[in-house]
mmCIF file of C-alpha atoms in Angstrom:
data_model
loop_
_atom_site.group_PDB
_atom_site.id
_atom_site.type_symbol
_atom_site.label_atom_id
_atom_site.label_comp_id
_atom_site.label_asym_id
_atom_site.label_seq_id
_atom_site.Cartn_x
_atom_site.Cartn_y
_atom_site.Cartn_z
ATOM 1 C CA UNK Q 13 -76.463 -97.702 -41.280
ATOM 2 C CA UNK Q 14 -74.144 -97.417 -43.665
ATOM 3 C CA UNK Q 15 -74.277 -98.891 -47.729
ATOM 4 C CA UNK Q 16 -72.074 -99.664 -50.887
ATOM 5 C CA UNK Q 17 -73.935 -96.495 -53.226
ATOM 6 C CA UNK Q 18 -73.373 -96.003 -56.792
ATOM 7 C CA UNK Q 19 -73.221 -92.565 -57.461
ATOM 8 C CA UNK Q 20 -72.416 -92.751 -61.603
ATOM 9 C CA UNK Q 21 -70.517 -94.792 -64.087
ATOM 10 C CA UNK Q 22 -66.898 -95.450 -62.201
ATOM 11 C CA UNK Q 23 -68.252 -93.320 -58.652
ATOM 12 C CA UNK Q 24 -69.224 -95.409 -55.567
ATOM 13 C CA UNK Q 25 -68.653 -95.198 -51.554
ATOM 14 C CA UNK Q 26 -69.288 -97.157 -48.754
ATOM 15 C CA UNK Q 27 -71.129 -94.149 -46.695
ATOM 16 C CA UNK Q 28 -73.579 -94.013 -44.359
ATOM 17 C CA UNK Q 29 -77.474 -94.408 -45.799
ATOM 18 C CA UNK Q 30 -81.094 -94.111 -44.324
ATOM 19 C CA UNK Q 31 -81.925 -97.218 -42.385
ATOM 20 C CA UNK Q 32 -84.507 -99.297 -44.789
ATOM 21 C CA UNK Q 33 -88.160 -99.568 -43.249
ATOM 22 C CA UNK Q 34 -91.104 -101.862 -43.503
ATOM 23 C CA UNK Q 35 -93.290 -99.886 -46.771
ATOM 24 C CA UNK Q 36 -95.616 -102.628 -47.642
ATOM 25 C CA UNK Q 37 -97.343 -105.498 -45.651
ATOM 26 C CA UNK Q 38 -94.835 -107.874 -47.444
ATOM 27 C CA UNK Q 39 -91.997 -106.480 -46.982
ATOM 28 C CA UNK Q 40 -89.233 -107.914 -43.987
ATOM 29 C CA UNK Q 41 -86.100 -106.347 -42.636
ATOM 30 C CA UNK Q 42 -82.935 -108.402 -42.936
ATOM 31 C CA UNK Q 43 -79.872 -107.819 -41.084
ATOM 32 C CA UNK Q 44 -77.258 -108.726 -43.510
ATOM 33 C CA UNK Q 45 -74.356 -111.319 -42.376
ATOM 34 C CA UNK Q 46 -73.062 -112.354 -45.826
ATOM 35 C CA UNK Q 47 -73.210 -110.583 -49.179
ATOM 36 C CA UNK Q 48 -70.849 -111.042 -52.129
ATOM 37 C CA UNK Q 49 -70.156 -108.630 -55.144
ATOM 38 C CA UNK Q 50 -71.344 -109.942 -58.993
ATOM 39 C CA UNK Q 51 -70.611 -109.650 -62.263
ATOM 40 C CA UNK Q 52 -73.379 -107.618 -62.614
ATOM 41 C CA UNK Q 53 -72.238 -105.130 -60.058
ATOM 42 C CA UNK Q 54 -69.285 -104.328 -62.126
ATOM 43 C CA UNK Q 55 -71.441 -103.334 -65.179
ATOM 44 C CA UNK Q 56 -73.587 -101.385 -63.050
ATOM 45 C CA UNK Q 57 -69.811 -99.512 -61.879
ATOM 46 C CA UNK Q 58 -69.008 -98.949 -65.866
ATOM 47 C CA UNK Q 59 -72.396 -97.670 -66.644
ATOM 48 C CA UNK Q 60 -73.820 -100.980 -68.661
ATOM 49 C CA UNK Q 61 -76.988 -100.921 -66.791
ATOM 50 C CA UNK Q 62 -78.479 -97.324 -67.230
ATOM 51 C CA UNK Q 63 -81.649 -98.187 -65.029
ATOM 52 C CA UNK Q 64 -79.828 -97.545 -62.275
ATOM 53 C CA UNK Q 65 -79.951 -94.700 -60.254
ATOM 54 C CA UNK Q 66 -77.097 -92.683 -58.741
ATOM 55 C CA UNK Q 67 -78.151 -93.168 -54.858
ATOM 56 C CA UNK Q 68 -78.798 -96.897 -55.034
ATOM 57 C CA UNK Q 69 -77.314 -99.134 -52.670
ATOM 58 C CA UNK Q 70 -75.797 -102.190 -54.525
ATOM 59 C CA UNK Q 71 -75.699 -105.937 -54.477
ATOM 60 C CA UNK Q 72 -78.651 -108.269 -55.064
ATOM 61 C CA UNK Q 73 -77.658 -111.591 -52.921
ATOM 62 C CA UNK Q 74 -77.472 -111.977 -49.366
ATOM 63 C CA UNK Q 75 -77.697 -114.388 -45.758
ATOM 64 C CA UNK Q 76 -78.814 -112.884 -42.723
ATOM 65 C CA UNK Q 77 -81.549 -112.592 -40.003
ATOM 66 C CA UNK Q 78 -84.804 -111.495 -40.370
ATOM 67 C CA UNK Q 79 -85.126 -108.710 -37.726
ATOM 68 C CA UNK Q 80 -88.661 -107.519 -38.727
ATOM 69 C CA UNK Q 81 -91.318 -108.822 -40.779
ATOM 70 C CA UNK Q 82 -94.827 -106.798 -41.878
ATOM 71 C CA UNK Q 83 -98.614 -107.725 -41.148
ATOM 72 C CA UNK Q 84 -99.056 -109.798 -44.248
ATOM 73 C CA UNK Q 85 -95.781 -112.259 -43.880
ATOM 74 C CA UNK Q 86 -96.666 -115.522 -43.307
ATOM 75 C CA UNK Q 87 -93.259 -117.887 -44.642
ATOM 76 C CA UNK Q 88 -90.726 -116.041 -42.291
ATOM 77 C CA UNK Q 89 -90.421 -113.989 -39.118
ATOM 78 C CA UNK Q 90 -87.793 -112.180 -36.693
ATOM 79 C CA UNK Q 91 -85.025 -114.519 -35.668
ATOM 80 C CA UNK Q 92 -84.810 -116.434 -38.773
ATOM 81 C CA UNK Q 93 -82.091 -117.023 -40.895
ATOM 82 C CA UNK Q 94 -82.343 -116.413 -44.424
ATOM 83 C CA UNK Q 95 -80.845 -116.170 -48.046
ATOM 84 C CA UNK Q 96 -82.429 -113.007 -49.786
ATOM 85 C CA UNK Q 97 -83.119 -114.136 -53.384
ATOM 86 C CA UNK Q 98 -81.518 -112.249 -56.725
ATOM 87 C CA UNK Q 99 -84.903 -112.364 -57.789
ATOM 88 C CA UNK Q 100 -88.147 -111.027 -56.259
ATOM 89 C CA UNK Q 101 -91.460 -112.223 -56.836
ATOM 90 C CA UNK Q 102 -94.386 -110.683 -56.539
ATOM 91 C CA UNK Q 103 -96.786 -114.119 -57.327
ATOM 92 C CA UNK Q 104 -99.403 -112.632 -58.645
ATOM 93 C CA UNK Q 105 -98.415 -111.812 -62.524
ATOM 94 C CA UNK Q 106 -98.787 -113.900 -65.245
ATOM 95 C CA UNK Q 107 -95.159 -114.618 -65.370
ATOM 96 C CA UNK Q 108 -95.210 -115.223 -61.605
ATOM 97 C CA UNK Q 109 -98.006 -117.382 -61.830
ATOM 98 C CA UNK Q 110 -95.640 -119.564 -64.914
ATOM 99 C CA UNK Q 111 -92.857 -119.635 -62.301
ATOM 100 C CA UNK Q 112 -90.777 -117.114 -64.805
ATOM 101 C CA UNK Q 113 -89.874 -114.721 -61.650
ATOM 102 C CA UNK Q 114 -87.427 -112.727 -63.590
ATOM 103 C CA UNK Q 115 -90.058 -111.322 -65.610
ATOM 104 C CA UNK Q 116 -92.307 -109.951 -62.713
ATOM 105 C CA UNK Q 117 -94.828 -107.460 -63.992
ATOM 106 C CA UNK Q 118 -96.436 -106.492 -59.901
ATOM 107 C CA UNK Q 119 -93.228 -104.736 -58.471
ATOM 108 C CA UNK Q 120 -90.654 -107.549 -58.795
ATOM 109 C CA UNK Q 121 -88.054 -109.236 -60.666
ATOM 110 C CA UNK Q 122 -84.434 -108.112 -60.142
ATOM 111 C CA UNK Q 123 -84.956 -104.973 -58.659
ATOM 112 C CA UNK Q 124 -81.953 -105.072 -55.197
ATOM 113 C CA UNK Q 125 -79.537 -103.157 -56.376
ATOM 114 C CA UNK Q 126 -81.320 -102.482 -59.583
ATOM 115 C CA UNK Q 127 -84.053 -100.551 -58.923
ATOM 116 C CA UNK Q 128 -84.432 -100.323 -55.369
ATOM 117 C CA UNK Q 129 -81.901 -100.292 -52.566
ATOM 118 C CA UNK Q 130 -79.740 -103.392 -52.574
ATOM 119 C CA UNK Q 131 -78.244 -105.984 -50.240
ATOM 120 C CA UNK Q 132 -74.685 -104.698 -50.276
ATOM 121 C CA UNK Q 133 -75.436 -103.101 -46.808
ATOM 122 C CA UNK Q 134 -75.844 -103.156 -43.065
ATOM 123 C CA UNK Q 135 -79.453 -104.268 -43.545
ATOM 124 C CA UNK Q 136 -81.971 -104.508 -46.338
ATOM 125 C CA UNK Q 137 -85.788 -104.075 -47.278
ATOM 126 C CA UNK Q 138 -86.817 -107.417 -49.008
ATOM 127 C CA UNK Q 139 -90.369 -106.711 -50.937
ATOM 128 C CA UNK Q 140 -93.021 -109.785 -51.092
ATOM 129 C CA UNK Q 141 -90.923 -111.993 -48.646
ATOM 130 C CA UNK Q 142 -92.858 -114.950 -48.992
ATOM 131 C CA UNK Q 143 -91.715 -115.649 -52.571
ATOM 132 C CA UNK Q 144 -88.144 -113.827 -52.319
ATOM 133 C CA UNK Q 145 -86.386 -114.865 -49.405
ATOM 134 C CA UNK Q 146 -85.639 -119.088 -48.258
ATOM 135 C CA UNK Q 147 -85.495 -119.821 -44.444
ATOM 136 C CA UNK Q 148 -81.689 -121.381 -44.538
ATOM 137 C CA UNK Q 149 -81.051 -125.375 -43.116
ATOM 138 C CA UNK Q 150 -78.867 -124.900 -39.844
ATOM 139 C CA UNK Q 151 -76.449 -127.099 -41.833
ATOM 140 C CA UNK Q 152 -75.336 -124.552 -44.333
ATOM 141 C CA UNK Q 153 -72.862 -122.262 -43.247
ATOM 142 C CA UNK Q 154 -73.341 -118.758 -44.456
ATOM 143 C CA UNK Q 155 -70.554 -118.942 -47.476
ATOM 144 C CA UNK Q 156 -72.185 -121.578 -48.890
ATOM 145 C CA UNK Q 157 -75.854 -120.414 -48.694
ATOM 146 C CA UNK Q 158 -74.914 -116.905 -50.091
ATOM 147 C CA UNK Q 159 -73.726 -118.120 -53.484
ATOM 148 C CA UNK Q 160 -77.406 -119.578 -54.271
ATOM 149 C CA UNK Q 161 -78.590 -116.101 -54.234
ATOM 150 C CA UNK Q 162 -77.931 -115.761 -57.672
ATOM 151 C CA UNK Q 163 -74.863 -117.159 -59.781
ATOM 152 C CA UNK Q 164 -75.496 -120.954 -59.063
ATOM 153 C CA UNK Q 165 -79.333 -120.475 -60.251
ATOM 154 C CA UNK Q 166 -78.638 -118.691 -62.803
ATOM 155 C CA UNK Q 167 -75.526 -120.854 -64.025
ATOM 156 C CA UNK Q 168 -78.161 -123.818 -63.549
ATOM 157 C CA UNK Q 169 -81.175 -122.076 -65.208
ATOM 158 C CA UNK Q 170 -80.143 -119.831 -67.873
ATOM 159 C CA UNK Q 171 -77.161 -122.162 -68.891
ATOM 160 C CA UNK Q 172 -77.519 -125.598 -68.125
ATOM 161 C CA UNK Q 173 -81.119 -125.801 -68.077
ATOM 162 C CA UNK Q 174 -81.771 -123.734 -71.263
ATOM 163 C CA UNK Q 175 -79.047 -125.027 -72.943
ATOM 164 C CA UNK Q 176 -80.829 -129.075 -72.142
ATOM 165 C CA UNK Q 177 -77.873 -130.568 -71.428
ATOM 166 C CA UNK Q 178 -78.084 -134.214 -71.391
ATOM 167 C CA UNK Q 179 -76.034 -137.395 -71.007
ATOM 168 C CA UNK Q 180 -73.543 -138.233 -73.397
ATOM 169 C CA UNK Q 181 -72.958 -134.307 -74.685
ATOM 170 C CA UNK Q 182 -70.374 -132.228 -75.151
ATOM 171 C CA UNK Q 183 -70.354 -129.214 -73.175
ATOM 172 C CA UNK Q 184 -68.359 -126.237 -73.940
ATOM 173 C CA UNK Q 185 -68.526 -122.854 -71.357
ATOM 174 C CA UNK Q 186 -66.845 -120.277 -72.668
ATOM 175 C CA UNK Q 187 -65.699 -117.895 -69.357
ATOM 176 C CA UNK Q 188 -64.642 -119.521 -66.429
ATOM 177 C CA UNK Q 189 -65.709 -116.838 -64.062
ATOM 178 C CA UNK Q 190 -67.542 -117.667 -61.109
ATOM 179 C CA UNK Q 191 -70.911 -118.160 -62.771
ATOM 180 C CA UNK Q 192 -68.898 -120.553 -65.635
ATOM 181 C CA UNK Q 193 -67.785 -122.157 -62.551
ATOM 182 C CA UNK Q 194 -70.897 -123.126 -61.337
ATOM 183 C CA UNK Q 195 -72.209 -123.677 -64.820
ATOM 184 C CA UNK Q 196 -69.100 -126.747 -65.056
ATOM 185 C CA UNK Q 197 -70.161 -127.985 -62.055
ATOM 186 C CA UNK Q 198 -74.565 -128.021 -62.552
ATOM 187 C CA UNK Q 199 -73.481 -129.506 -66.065
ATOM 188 C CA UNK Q 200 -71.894 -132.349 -64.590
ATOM 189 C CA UNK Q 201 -75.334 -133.512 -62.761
ATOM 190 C CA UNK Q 202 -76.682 -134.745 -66.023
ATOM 191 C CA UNK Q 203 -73.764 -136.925 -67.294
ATOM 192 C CA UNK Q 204 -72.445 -135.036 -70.318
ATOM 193 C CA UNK Q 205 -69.970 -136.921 -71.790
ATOM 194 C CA UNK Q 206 -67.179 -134.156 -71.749
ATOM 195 C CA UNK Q 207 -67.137 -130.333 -70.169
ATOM 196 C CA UNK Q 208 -64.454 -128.121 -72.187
ATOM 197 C CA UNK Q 209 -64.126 -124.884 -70.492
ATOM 198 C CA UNK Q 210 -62.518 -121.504 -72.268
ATOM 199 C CA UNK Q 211 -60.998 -118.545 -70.840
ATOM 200 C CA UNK Q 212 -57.994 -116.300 -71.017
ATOM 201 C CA UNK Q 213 -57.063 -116.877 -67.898
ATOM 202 C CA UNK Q 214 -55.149 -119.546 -66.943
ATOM 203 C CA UNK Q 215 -56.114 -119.360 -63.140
ATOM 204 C CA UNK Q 216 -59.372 -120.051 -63.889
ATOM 205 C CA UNK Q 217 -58.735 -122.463 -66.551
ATOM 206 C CA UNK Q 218 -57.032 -124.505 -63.555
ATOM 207 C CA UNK Q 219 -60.377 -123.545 -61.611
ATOM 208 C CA UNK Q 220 -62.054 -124.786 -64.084
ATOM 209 C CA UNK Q 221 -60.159 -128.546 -63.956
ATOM 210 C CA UNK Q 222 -61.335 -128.278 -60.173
ATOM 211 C CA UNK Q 223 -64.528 -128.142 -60.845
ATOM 212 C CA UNK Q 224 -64.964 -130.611 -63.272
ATOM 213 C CA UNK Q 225 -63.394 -129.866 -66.812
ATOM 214 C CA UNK Q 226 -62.208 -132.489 -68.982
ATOM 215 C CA UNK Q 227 -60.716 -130.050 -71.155
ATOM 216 C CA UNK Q 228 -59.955 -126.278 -71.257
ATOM 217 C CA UNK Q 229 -59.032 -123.657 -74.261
ATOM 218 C CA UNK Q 230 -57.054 -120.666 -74.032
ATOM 219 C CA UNK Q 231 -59.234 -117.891 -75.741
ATOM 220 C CA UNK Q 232 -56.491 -116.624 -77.574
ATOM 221 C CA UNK Q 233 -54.960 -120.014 -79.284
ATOM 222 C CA UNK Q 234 -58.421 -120.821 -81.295
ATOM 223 C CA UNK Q 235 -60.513 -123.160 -79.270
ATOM 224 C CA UNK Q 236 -62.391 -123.565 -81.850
ATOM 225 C CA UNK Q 237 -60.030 -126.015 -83.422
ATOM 226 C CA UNK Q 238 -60.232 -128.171 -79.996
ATOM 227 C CA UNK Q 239 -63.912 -128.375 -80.093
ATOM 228 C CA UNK Q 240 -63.517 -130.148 -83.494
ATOM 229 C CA UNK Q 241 -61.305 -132.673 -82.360
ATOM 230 C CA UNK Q 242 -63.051 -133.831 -79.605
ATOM 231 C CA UNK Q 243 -65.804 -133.937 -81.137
ATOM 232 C CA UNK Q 244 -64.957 -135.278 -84.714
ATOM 233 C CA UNK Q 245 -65.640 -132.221 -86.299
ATOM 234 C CA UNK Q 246 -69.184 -131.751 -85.255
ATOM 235 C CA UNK Q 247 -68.950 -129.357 -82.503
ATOM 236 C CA UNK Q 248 -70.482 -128.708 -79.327
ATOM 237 C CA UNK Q 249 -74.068 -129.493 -78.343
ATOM 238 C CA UNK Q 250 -74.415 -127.228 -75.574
ATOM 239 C CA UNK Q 251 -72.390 -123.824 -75.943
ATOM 240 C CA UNK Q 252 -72.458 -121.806 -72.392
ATOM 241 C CA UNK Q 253 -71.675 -118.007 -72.790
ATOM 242 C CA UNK Q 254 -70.529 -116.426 -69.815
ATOM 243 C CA UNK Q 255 -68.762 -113.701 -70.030
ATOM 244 C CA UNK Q 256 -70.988 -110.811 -71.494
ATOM 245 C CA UNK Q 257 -69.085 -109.521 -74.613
ATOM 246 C CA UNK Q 258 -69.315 -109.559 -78.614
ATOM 247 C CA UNK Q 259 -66.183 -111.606 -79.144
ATOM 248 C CA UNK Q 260 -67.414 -114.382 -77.065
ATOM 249 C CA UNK Q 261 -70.665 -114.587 -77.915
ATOM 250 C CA UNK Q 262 -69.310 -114.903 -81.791
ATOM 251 C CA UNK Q 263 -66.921 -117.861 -80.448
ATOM 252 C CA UNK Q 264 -69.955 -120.071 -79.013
ATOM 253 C CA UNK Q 265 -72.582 -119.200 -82.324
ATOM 254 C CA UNK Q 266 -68.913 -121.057 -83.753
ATOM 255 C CA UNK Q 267 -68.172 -123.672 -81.930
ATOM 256 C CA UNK Q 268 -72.080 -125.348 -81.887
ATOM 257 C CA UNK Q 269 -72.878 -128.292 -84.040
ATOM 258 C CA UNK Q 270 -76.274 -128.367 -86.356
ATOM 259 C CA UNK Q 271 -79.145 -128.946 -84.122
ATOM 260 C CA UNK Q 272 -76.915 -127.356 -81.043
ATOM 261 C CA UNK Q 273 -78.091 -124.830 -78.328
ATOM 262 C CA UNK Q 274 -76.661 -121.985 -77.106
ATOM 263 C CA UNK Q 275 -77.592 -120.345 -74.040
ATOM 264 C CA UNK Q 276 -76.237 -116.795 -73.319
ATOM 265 C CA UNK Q 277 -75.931 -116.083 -69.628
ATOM 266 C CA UNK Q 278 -73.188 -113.357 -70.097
ATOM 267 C CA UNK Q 279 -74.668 -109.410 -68.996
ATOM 268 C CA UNK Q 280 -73.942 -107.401 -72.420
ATOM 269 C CA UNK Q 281 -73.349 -103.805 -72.181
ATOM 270 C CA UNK Q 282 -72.036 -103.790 -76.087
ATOM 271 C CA UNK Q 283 -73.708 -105.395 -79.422
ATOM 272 C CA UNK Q 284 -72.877 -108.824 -80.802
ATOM 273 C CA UNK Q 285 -73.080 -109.816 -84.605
ATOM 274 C CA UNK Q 286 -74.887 -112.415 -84.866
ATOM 275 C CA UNK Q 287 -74.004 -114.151 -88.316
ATOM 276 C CA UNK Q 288 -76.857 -115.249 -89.794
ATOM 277 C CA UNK Q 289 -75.390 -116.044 -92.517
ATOM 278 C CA UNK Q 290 -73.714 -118.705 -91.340
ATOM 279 C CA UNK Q 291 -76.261 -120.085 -88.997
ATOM 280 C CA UNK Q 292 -79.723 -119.836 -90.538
ATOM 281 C CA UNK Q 293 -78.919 -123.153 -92.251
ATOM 282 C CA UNK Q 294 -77.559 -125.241 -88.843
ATOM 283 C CA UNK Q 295 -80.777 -125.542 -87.067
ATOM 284 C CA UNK Q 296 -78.891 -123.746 -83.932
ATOM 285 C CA UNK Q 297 -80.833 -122.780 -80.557
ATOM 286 C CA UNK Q 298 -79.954 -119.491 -79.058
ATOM 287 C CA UNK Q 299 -81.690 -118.544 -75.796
ATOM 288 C CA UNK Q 300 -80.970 -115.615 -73.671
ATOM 289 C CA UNK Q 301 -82.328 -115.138 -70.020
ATOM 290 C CA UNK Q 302 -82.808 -113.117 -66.839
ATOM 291 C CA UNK Q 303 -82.722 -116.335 -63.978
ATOM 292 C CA UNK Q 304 -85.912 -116.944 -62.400
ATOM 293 C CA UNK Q 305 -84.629 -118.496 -59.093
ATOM 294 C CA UNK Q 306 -87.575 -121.262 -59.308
ATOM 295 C CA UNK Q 307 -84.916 -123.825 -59.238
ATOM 296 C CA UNK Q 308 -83.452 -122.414 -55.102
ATOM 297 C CA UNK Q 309 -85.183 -124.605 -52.976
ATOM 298 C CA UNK Q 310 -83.863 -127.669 -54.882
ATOM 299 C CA UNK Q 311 -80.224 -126.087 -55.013
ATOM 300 C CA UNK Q 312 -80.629 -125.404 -51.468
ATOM 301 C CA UNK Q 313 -81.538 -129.247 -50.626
ATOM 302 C CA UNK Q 314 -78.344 -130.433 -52.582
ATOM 303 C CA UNK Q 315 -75.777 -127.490 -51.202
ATOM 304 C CA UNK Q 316 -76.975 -128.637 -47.683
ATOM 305 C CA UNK Q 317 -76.210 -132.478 -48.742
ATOM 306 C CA UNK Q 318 -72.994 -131.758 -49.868
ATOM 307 C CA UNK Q 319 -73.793 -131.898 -53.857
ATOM 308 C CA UNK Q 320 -72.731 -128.632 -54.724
ATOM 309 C CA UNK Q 321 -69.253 -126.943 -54.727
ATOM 310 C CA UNK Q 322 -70.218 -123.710 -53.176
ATOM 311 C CA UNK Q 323 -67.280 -123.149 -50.392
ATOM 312 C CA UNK Q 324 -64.299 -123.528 -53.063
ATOM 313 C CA UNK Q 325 -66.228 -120.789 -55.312
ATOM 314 C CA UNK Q 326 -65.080 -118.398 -52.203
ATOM 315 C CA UNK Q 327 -61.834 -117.332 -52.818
ATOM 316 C CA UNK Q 328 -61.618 -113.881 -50.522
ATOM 317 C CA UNK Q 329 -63.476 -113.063 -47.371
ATOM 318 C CA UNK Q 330 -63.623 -109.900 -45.830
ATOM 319 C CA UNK Q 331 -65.714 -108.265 -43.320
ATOM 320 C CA UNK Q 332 -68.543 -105.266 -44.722
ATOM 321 C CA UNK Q 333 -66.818 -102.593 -44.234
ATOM 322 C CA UNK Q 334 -63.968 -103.297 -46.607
ATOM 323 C CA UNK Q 335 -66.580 -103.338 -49.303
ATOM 324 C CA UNK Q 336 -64.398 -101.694 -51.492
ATOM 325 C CA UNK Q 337 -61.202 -103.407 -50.840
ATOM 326 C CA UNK Q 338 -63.852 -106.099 -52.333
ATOM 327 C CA UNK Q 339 -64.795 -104.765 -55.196
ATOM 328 C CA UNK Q 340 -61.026 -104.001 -56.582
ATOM 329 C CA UNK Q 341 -59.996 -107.358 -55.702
ATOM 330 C CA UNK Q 342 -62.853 -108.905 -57.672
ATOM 331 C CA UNK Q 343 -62.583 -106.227 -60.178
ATOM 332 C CA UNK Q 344 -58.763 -107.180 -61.035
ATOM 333 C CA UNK Q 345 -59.612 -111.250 -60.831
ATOM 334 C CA UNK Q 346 -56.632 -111.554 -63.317
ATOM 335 C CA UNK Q 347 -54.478 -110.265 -61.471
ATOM 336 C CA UNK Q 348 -55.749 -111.517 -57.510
ATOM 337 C CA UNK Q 349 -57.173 -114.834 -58.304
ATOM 338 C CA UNK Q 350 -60.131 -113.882 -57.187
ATOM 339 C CA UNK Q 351 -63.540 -116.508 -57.913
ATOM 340 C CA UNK Q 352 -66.173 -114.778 -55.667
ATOM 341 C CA UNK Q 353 -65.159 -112.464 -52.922
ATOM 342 C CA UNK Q 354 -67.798 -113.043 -50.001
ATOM 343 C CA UNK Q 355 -67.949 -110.005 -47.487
ATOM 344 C CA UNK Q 356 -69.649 -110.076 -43.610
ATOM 345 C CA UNK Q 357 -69.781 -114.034 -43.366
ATOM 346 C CA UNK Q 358 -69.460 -114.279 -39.466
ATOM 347 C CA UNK Q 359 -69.188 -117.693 -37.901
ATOM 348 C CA UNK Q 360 -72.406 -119.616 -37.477
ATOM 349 C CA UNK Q 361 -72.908 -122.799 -36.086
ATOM 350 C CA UNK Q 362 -73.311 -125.519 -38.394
ATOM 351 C CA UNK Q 363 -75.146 -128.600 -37.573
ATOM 352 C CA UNK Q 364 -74.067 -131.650 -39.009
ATOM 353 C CA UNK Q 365 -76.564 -134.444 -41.138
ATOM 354 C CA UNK Q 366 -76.017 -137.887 -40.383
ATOM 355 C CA UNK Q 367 -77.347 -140.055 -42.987
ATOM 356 C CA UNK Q 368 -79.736 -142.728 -41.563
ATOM 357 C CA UNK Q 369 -79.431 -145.785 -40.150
#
């Protein structure tokens, strides 16, 4: 079959690769019809992420058909239809048994793409199936489903979620990337009073109005002053970091009020400052966190009711073997547009819901 591989810090190929094979009892085969490239991929490309190995296949989210499944699977089997999970589980941990996934101490946690062959492939080995991959409803068409592999848990989890966003707050993501995106959107389920969203671009500060802004910041013109306007000079109760680098982190440890949280979701491949100098006095909440996917069957219920805005989050298709053609369109988003680039995504039949009588 053939594979996106990283082969060193700014060196990859789509070339062919060993077909995977079942190694464990838990494992399943997936034929992959939808991937889509992250964030996270691109750090891997500039060397950010140093556990990973030249030789490894990329990507950690996919849709596709199980096409064989070992002795001890019980939750799936050949012929379904299924989103492969950032996240693996291995259930048997103490962090697996807490429901914190992303920590998995027995062989799982992020490891596609990581630490083990990825999804960004013809097909893909999927370790301790039962916990790491979601049989799909027949009403969510393969775009959609593929985008709750990873960035809308993880916007909903490690920013909205850990950042307790509740009614009447303000809201303030700083990077409207795909994941900020999605963060705007899982932000507005719990009736904050305002979502400000900040980023250089103005593309995606447009996005960003789409998906349910009330305000937006260029990250050059101080935001900061914005914030305190809005907000009578307290500042922002929930500050969302999504982007991944010093500059912005030091923008949202600015922009929260006294008693405020905020909840990094950005990958760092660089050191922040965090001034404590400054903040040891304000009471501030700053969590950071790997997503733990516990929250994808819910996400899955509400994409498949129409809740969530996965489609317009698609903003290039192309079919697997442009991989690359892919990755430099997502990689130069300022310059194509791009949201999230979705590659493979053949037609499948969707079957409609019809509420009840």
């Amino acid at each position: 079959m053939k594979g996106y591989v990283f082969h060193g810090p700014g060196q990859s190929a789509w070339e062919e690769v060993p077909d995977p094979e079942i190694r464990e009892p838990g494992d399943v085969i997936v034929r992959v019809d939808a991937v889509t490239i992250c964030g996270t991929d691109l750090h891997i490309l500039k060397g950010d992420v140093p556990e990973v190995r030249p030789g490894t296949v990329l990507g950690h989210e996919a849709v596709g058909e199980v096409v064989e499944a070992g002795a001890d699977v019980r939750t799936v089997r050949p012929g379904d239809r299924v989103l492969v999970s950032c996240i693996t589980a291995c259930g048997r941990c103490r962090f697996c048994r807490e429901g914190v996934y992303g920590q998995c101490r027995g062989g799982g946690g992020w490891i596609l793409g990581h630490l083990v062959d990825g999804t960004q492939a013809e097909y893909v080995r999927v370790p301790f199936a039962d916990l790491s991959v979601y049989p799909l409803p027949g009403a969510l068409a393969n775009e959609d489903a593929v985008l709750l592999a990873d960035i809308f848990p993880t916007a909903y989890e490690v920013g909205v979620l850990n950042g307790r966003v509740r009614p009447g707050d303000t809201v303030v993501v700083v990077g409207a990337g795909p994941v900020g995106l999605a963060a705007i959107a899982t932000a507005r389920l719990f009736g904050p009073e305002r979502v400000v969203a900040v980023d250089l671009a103005s593309s995606r500060l447009q996005a960003a109005k789409e998906f349910g802004a009330d305000a937006v910041a260029d990250a050059s013109e101080g935001p900061e002053q914005l914030v305190e306007d809005l907000t009578g000079e307290l500042g922002a109760d929930v500050v969302i970091e999504a982007v991944g680098v010093p500059e912005t982190f030091e923008l949202c440890t600015r922009v929260v009020r006294p008693g405020g949280h905020v909840a990094n979701v950005g990958v760092h491949g660089a050191p922040s400052t965090l001034h404590l100098e400054d903040l040891w006095i304000k009471n501030v909440t700053i969590t950071t966190g790997l997503v733990d996917t516990h929250s994808t069957p819910t996400l899955l219920r509400m994409a498949a009711a129409g809740r969530l805005p996965t489609r317009r989050l698609v903003s290039h298709t192309f079919p697997l073997d442009r991989m690359q053609e892919g990755y430099d369109v997502f990689a130069n988003a300022a310059e194509t547009g791009a949201l999230k680039v979705a590659l493979g995504v053949p037609q499948h039949e969707v079957v409609p819901v019809h509420p009840a009588v």
